[in-house]
Coordinates of C-alpha atoms in Angstrom, one line a residue:
X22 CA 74.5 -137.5 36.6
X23 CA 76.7 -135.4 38.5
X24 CA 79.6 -135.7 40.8
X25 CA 78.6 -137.1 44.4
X26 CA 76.7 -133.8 45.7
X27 CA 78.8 -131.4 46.9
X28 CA 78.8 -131.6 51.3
X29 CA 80.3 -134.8 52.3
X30 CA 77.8 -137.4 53.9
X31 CA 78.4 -139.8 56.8
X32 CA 76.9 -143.3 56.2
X33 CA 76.3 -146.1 58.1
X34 CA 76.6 -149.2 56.7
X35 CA 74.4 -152.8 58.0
X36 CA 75.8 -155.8 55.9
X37 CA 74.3 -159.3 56.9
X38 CA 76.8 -161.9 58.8
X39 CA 77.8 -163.9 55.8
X40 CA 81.1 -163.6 53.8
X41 CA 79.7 -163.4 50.2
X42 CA 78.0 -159.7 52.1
X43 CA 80.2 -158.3 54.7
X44 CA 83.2 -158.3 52.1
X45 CA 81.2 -156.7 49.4
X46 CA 79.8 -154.2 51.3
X47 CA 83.4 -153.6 52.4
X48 CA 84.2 -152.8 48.8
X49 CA 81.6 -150.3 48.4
X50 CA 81.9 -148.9 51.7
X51 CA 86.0 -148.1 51.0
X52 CA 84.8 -146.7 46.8
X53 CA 82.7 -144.0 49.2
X54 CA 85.5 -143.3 51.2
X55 CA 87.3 -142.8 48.3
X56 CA 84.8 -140.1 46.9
X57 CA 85.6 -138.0 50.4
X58 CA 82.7 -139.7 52.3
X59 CA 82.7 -140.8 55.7
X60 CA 81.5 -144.6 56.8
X61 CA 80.7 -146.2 59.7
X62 CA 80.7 -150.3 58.8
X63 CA 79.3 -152.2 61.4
X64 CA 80.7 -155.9 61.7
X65 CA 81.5 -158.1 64.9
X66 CA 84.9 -158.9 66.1
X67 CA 85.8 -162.2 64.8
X68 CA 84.6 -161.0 61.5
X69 CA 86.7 -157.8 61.6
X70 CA 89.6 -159.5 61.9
X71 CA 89.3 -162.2 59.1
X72 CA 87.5 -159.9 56.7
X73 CA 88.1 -156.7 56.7
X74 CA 90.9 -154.5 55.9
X75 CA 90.7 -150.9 55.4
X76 CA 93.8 -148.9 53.4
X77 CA 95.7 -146.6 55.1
X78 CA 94.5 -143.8 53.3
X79 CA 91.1 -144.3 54.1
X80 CA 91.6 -144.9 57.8
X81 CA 90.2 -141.4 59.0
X82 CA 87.4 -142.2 56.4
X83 CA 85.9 -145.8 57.1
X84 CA 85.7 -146.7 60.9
X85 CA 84.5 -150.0 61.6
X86 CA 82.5 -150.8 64.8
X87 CA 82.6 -154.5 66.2
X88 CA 79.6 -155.3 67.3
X89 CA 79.2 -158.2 70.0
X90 CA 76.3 -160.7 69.2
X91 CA 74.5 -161.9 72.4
X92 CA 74.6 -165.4 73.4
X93 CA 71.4 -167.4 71.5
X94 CA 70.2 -170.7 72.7
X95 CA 71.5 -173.3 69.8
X96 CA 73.9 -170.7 68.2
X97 CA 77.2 -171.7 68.5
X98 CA 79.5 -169.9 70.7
X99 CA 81.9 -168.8 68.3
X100 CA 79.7 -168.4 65.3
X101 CA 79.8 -164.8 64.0
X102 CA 78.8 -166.1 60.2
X103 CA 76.6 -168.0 58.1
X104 CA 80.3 -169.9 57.4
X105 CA 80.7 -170.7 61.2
X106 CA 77.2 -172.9 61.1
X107 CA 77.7 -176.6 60.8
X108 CA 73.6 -176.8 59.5
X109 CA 71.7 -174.3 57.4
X110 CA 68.9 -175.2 60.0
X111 CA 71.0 -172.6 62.8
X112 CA 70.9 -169.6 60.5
X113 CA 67.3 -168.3 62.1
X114 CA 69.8 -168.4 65.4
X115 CA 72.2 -165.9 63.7
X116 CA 69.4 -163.8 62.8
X117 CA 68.1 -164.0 66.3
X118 CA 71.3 -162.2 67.4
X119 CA 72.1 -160.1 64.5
X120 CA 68.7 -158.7 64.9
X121 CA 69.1 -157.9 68.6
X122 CA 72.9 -156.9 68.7
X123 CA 72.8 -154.8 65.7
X124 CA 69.5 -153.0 66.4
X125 CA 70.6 -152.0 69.6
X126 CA 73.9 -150.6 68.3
X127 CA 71.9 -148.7 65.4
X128 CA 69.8 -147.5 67.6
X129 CA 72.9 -146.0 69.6
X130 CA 74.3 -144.4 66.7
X131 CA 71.3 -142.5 65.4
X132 CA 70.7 -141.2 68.9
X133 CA 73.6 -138.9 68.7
X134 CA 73.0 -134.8 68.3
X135 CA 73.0 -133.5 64.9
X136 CA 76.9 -133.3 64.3
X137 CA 79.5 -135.1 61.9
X138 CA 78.5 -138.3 64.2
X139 CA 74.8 -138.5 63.2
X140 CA 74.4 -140.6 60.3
X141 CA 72.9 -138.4 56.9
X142 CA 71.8 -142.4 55.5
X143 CA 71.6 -145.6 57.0
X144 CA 73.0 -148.6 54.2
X145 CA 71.3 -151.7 54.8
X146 CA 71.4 -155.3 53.9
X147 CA 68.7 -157.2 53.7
X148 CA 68.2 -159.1 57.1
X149 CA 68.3 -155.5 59.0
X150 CA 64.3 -155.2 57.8
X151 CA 63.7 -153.1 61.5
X152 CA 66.6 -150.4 60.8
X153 CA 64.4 -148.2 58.3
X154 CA 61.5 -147.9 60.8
X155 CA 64.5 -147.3 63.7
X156 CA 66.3 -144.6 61.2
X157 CA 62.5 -142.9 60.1
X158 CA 61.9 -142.5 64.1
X159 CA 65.1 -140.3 64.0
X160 CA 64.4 -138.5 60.9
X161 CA 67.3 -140.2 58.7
X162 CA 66.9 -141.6 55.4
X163 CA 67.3 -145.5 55.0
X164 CA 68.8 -146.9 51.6
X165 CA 68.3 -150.5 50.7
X166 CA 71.6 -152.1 49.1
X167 CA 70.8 -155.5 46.9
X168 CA 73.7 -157.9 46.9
X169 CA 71.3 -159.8 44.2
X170 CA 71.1 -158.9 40.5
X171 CA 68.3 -157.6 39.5
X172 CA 66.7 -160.1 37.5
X173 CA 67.2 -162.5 40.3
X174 CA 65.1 -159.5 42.9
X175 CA 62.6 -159.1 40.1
X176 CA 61.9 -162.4 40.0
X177 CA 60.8 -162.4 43.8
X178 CA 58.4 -159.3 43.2
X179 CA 57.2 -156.6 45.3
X180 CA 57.3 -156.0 49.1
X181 CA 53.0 -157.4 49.3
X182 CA 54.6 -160.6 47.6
X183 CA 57.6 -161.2 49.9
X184 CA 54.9 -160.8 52.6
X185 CA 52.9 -163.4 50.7
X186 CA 50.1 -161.1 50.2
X187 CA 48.3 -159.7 47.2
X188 CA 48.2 -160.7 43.7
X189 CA 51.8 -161.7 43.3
X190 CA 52.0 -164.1 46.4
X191 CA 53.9 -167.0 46.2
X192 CA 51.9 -169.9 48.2
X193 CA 52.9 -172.7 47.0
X194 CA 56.6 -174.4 45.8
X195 CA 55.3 -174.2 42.1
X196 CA 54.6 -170.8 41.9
X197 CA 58.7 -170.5 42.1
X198 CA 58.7 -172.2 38.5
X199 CA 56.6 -170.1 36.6
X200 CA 57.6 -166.0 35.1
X201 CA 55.7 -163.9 37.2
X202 CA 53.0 -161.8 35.2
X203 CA 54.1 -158.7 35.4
X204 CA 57.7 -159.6 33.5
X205 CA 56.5 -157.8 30.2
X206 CA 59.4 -160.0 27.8
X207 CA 60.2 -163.4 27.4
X208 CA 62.5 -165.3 29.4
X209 CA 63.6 -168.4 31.3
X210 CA 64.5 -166.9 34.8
X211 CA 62.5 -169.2 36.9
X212 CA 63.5 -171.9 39.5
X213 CA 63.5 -175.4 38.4
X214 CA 61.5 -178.1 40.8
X215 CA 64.4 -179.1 42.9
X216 CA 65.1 -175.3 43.9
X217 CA 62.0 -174.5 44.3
X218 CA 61.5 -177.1 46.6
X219 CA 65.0 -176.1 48.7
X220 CA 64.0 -172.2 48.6
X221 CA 60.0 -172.3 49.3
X222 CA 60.3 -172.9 53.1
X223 CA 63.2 -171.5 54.1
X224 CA 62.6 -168.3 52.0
X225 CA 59.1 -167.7 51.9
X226 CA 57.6 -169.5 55.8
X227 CA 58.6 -167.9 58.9
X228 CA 61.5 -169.4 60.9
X229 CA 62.2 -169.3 64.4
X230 CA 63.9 -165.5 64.4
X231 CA 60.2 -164.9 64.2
X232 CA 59.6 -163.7 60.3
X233 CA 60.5 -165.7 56.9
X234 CA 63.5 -164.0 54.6
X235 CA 61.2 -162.7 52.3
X236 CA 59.4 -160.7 54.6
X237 CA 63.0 -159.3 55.6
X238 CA 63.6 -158.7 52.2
X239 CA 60.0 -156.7 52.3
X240 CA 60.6 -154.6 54.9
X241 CA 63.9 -153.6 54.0
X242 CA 62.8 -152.3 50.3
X243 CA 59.3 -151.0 51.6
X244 CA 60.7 -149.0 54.4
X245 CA 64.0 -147.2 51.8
X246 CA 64.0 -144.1 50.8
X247 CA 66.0 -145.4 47.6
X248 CA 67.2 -149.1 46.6
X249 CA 70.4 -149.6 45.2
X250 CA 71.6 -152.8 43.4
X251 CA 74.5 -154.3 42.5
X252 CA 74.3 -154.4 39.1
X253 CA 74.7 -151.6 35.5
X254 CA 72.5 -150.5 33.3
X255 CA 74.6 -152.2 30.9
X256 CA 74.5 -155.7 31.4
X257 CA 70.3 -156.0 32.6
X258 CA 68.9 -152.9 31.7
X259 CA 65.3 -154.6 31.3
X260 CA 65.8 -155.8 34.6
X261 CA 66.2 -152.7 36.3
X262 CA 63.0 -151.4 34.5
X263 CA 60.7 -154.1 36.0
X264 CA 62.1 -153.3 39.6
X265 CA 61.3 -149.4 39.2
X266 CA 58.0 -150.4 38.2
X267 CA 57.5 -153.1 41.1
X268 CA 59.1 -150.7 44.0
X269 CA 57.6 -147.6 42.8
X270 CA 60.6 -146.0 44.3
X271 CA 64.5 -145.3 42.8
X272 CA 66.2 -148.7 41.4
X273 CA 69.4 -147.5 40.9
X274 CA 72.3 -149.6 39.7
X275 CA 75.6 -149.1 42.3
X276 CA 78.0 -150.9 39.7
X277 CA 79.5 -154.5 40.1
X278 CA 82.3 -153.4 42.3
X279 CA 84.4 -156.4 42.2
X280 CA 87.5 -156.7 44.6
X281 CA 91.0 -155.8 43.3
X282 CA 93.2 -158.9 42.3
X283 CA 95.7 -157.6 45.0
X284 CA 95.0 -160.0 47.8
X285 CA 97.9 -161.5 50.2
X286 CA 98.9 -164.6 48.1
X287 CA 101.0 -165.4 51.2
X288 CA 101.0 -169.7 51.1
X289 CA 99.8 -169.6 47.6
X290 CA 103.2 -168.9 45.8
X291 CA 103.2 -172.7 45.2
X292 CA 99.9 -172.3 43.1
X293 CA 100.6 -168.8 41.3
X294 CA 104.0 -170.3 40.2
X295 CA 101.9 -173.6 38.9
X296 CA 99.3 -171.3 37.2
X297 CA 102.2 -169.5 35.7
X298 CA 103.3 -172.7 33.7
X299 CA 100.4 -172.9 31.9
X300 CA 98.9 -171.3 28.2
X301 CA 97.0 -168.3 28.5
X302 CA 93.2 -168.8 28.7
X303 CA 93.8 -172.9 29.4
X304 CA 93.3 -173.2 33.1
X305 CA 89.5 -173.5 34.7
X306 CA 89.2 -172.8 38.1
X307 CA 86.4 -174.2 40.0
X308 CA 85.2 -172.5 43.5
X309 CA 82.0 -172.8 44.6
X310 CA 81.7 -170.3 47.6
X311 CA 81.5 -169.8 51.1
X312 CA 78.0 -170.7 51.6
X313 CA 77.7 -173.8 49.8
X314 CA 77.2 -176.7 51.8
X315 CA 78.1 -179.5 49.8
X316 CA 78.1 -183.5 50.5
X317 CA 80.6 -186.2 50.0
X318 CA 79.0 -187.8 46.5
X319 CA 78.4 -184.4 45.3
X320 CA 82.4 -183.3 45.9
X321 CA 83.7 -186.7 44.0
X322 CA 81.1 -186.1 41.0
X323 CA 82.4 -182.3 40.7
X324 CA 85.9 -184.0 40.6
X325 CA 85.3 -186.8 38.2
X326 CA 83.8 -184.4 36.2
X327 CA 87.4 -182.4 36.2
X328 CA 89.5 -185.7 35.7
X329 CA 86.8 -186.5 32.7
X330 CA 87.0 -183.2 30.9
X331 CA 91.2 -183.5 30.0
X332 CA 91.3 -179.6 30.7
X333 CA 93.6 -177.8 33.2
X334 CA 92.0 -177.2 36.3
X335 CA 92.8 -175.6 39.8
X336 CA 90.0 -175.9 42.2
X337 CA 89.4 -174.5 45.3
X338 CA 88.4 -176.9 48.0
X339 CA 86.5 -177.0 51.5
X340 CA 85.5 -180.1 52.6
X341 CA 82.1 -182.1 52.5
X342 CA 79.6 -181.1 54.9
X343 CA 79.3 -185.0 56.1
X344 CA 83.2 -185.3 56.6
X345 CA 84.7 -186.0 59.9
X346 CA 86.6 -182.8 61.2
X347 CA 90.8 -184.0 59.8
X348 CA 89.4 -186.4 57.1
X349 CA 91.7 -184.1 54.5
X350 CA 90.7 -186.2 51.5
X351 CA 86.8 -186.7 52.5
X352 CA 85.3 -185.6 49.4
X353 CA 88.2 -186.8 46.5
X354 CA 87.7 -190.1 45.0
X355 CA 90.5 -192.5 45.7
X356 CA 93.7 -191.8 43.9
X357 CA 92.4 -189.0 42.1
X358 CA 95.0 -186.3 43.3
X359 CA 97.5 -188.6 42.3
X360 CA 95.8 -189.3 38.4
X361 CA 95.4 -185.9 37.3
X362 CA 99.1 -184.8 39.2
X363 CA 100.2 -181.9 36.5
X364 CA 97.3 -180.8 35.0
X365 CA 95.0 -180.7 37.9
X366 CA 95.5 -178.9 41.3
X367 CA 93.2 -179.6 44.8
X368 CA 94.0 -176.2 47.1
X369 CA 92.5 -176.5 50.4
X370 CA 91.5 -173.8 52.5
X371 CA 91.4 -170.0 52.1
X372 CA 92.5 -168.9 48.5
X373 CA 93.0 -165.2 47.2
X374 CA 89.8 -165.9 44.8
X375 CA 90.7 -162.5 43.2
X376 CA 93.9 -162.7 42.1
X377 CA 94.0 -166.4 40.7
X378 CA 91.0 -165.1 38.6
X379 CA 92.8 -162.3 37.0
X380 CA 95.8 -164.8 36.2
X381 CA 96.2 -164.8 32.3
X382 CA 96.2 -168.6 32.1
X383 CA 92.6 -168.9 33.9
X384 CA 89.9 -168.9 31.3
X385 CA 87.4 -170.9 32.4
X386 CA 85.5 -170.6 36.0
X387 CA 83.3 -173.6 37.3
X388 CA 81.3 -171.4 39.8
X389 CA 78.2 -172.1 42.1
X390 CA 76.9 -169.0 40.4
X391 CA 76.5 -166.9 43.4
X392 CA 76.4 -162.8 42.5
X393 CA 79.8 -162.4 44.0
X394 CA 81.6 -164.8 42.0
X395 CA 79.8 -163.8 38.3
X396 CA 81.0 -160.5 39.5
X397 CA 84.6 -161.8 40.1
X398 CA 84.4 -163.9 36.9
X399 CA 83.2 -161.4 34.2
X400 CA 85.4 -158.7 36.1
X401 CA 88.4 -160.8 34.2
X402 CA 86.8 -161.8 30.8
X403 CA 86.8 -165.8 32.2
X404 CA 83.8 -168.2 30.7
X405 CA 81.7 -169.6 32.9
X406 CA 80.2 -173.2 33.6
X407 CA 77.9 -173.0 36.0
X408 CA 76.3 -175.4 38.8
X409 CA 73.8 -173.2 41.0
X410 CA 73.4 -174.6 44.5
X411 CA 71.0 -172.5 46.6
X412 CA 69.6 -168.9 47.1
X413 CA 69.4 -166.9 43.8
X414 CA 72.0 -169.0 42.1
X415 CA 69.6 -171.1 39.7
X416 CA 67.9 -167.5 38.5
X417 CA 71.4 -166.0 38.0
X418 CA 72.5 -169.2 35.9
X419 CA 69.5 -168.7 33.9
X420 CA 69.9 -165.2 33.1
X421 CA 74.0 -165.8 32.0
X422 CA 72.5 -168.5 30.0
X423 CA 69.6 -166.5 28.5
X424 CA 72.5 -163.8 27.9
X425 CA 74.8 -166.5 25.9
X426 CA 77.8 -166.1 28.6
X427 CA 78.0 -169.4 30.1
X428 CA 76.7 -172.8 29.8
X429 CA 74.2 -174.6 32.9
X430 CA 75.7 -178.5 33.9
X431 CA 72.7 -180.3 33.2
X432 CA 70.7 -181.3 36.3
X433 CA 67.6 -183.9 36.6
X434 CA 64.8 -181.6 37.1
X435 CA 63.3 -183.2 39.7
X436 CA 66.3 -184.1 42.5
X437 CA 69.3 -181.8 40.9
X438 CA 71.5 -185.0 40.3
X439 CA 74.1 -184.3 38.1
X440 CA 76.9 -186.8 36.6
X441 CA 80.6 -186.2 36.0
X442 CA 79.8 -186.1 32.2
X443 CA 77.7 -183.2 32.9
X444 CA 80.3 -181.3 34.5
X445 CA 82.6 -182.6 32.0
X446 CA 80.2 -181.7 28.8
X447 CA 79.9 -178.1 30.3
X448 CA 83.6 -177.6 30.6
X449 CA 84.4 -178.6 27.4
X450 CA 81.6 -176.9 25.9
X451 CA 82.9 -173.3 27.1
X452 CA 86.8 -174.2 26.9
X453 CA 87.5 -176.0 23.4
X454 CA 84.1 -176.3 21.9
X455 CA 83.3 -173.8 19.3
X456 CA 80.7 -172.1 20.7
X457 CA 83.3 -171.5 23.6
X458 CA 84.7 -168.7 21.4
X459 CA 81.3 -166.4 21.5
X460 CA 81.1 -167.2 24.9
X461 CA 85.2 -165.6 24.8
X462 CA 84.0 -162.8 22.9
X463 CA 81.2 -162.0 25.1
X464 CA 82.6 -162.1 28.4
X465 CA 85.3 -160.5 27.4
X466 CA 83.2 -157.5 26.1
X467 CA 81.4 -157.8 30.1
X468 CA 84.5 -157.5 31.4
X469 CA 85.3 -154.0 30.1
X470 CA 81.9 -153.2 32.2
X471 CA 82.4 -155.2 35.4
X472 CA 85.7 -155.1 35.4
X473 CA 86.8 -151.6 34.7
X474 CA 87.2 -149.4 37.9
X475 CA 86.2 -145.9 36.3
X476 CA 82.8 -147.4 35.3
X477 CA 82.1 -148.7 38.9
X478 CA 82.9 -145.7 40.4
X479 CA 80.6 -143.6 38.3
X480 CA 78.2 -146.1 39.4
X481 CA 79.3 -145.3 43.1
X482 CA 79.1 -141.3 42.6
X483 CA 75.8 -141.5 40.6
X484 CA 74.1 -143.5 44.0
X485 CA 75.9 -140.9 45.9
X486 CA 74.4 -138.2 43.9
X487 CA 71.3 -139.8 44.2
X488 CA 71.7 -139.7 48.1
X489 CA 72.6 -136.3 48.2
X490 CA 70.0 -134.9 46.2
X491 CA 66.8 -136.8 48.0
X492 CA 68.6 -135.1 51.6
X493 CA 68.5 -131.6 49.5
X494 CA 65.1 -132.3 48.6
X495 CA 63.9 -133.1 52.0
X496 CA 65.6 -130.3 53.3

C-alpha cells in the first residue's frame, strides 16, 4: 500500500476507561500525528493527568478532551477506570457513565459545520457500540480499533454471535471450550472450563448498563466502516483471514505498536541500578497487569513459585484484592523478601513496565498474558511464561503456546489452581531448560516484527491509507 492518502484527516479517537486501552490508543493516536494527521483523544480528567502525555511536537497535532463522567448510583466518586473499582461487579457502573458522558460529547463534536473541526473518522473502542449509529446520522465514517489479537476476536465470532443469535451463538458456558466451526485449521485456542465459567456471564448476559459486552463488541464491528486490529500479518496471518471472512468487511492489521522504553524511571533508579548487576538474558520479570484482580493465596503461590525456581526475578507488585488498605506485605509469605534478598526484588507500585523490559539482563517475562503485555514482551525478544487470568488472556496463551513462544503454568482444569511448582516448572522451562533456547530464538525473530518502529508505522500509514481511500470512494 501507499503512503497515508494524500489530504490530512482529523480523527477522533473513543478508547474505553481502562489503562491496558486508553494508553494504547494513546500510542496510536501520537504514530497518526506523526504521519501529519490531526486527533482528537477523548479521555476524562483524572485519567489525562496519570496517563497521558503528548510530545511537544505533536501538541498542535493531538488535542485531548477531558470528558467529565456523571455521577452513577454505586460508582465510586472518584472512579474514572476499571483500576479505580474495588469489585469487577461495578464495571456495568462505569459503563453506565462512559456511555452517557462520552455519547453526549461525541455527539457535540460531530455536530460541528464541515471545517478542519468536523471529524473525517470516528476511532472507536469497543464499549462505544452507539458512536457508529451517532457518526452514520452525521454522515462520518466509523472505524472499529481491536485492542484483542485476532485469534482471540475470531474466537468470539461474528456480530449475530456476540448478539447470541444465529448459528454461531454461544448459549451455554461449554460452548466457550470447543473451536468454533467455521475455524477451517487445527488449533487449540479455546477456553478451558474454569474460564469459561469466569467469562460466560459477564461477557455474553446483559449487565445492568443495560446490554452484555459482547453485544458492545457487536455493535461496534457491525456498525464500522472498517475494523482495524492490533496485530501483523506476520505473526497470525491465518487469523486475520478468518476475521475477513466472519465481518465481511476490511480486517486490517494496525501493527503492534508497543510503547517506547523511554518512560520516567524517576524512583526506580534503585531497581535499574539492581537490574544492571545482573547477566544479560538472566533476570524474569513478573507483572501481571492493571486489571488483574488477584487474592491473597494466589499472590504467595506466584511468589513461592519465584523463591522455588532459583532464577533472578524482579516482580512488579500491587497488592491482593482481599488486603486491608496499608497491609504493605498482604500477599508475600512470611520472610520471603528477606530469603530471596539479592536475587529476587518485590517493587511496589507504579513501574515504567517499558523500560525494565527492554533492559539487557531481562529475559524472561511471567505475564498475565494480556495483549498489551505480549506486545511489550516480544517487542524486546523476552520468553514468556504465562498465567492467563481473565478476558482474552487464556486464548492469547494458547495461541503463544500453539506458536512455540512461551510455555502455559499448568492449571487444574476445572478451578484454575495452580502450585508454586507450576510456576516454578514454567520458569525454568523457558529460562535454563533446553527447549528455552527455541523459545530465545523465536522471540527474538518476533521481536524484529513487534518491536521494530518502521514496521509499525507502515502498519499505521497502510490503516491510514485505508481510511483515506474508503472517504475518496464515498466521495
Amino acid at each position: 500500500m501507499g503512503d497515508a492518502g494524500g489530504a490530512s484527516m482529523h480523527v477522533v479517537m473513543l478508547p474505553w476507561l481502562a489503562f491496558g486501552h486508553i494508553l494504547p490508543f494513546t500510542e496510536l493516536a501520537k504514530r497518526i500525528a506523526r504521519q501529519g494527521h490531526r486527533v482528537t483523544l477523548l479521555s476524562t480528567p483524572r485519567n489525562t493527568r496519570r496517563l497521558i502525555r503528548i510530545p511537544p511536537d505533536l501538541a498542535g497535532l493531538v488535542r485531548v478532551v477531558d470528558v467529565t463522567l456523571p455521577r452513577v448510583d454505586r460508582l465510586p466518586e472518584d472512579a474514572e477506570a476499571s483500576i479505580d473499582l474495588p469489585s469487577d461487579a461495578l464495571r456495568p457502573y462505569l459503563r453506565v457513565a462512559y456511555d452517557t458522558a462520552f455519547s453526549a460529547k461525541l455527539s457535540d463534536i460531530l455536530q460541528q459545520p464541515p471545517g478542519p473541526e468536523r471529524p473525517d473518522w470516528v476511532l472507536i473502542d469497543y464499549a462505544a457500540h452507539w458512536a457508529p449509529a451517532a457518526a452514520a446520522r452525521h454522515g462520518v465514517p466509523c472505524a472499529f480499533l481491536s485492542l484483542f489479537g485476532a485469534a482471540a476476536l475470531s474466537f468470539f465470532g461474528p456480530p449475530e454471535g456476540l448478539m447470541g443469535r444465529g448459528e454461531h451463538a454461544r448459549t451455554k458456558m461449554e460452548d466457550l471450550t470447543v473451536v468454533p466451526s467455521y475455524v477451517p485449521f487445527p488449533t487449540t485456542v479455546v477456553y478451558r472450563t474454569f474460564e469459561a465459567r469466569e467469562i460466560f456471564e459477564p461477557g455474553l448476559i446483559p449487565d445492568d448498563s443495560g446490554v452484555s459486552e459482547g453485544y458492545r463488541f457487536a455493535m461496534a464491528i457491525q456498525g464500522s466502516q472498517l475494523v482495524g486490529i492490533r496485530s501483523s500479518a506476520e505473526f497470525e496471518p491465518e487469523w486475520l483471514r478468518v476475521l475477513g471472512e466472519l465481518y465481511q468487511k476490511p480486517v486490517i492489521p494496525v501493527g503492534l505498536f508497543p510503547p517506547p522504553p523511554t518512560q520516567d524511571v524517576a524512583g526506580h533508579e534503585a531497581t535499574l541500578r539492581w537490574l544492571d548487576r545482573h547477566p544479560p538474558r538472566s533476570v524474569v520479570y513478573a507483572a501481571f497487569g492493571s486489571e488483574a484482580k488477584l487474592t491473597s493465596a494466589q499472590l504467595e503461590t506466584i511468589a513461592l513459585g519465584l523463591e522455588a525456581s532459583g532464577l533472578l526475578f524482579l516482580w512488579a507488585f500491587r497488592p491482593p484484592v482481599d488486603a486491608d488498605a496499608g497491609e504493605g506485605t498482604a500477599g508475600l509469605p512470611e520472610g520471603f523478601e528477606e530469603r530471596v534478598n539479592g536475587r529476587g526484588l518485590v517493587c511496589r507500585g507504579w513501574v515504567p513496565q517499558a523500560r525494565l523490559l527492554a533492559h539487557e539482563s531481562v529475559g524472561g517475562f511471567l505475564t498475565h498474558a494480556g495483549w498489551n503485555s505480549i506486545t511489550e514482551g516480544l517487542a524486546r525478544g523476552v520468553r514468556l511464561a504465562l498465567l492467563p487470568l481473565n478476558f482474552d488472556q487464556g486464548l492469547n496463551s494458547r495461541l503463544l503456546v500453539e506458536k512455540k513462544i512461551g510455555v502455559e503454568v499448568e492449571r487444574d482444569e476445572d478451578d484454575g489452581s495452580f502450585a508454586p511448582e507450576d510456576i516454578a516448572a514454567a520458569l525454568r522451562r523457558v529460562m535454563v531448560e533446553d527447549e528455552g533456547e527455541e523459545f530465545g530464538t523465536k522471540v527474538k525473530e518476533l521481536s524484529e516484527v513487534f518491536g521494530n518502529d518502521e514496521v509499525n508505522d507502515q502498519c499505521v500509514r497502510d490503516f491510514l491509507w485505508c481510511l483515506s481511500e474508503y472517504s475518496n470512494q464515498q466521495g
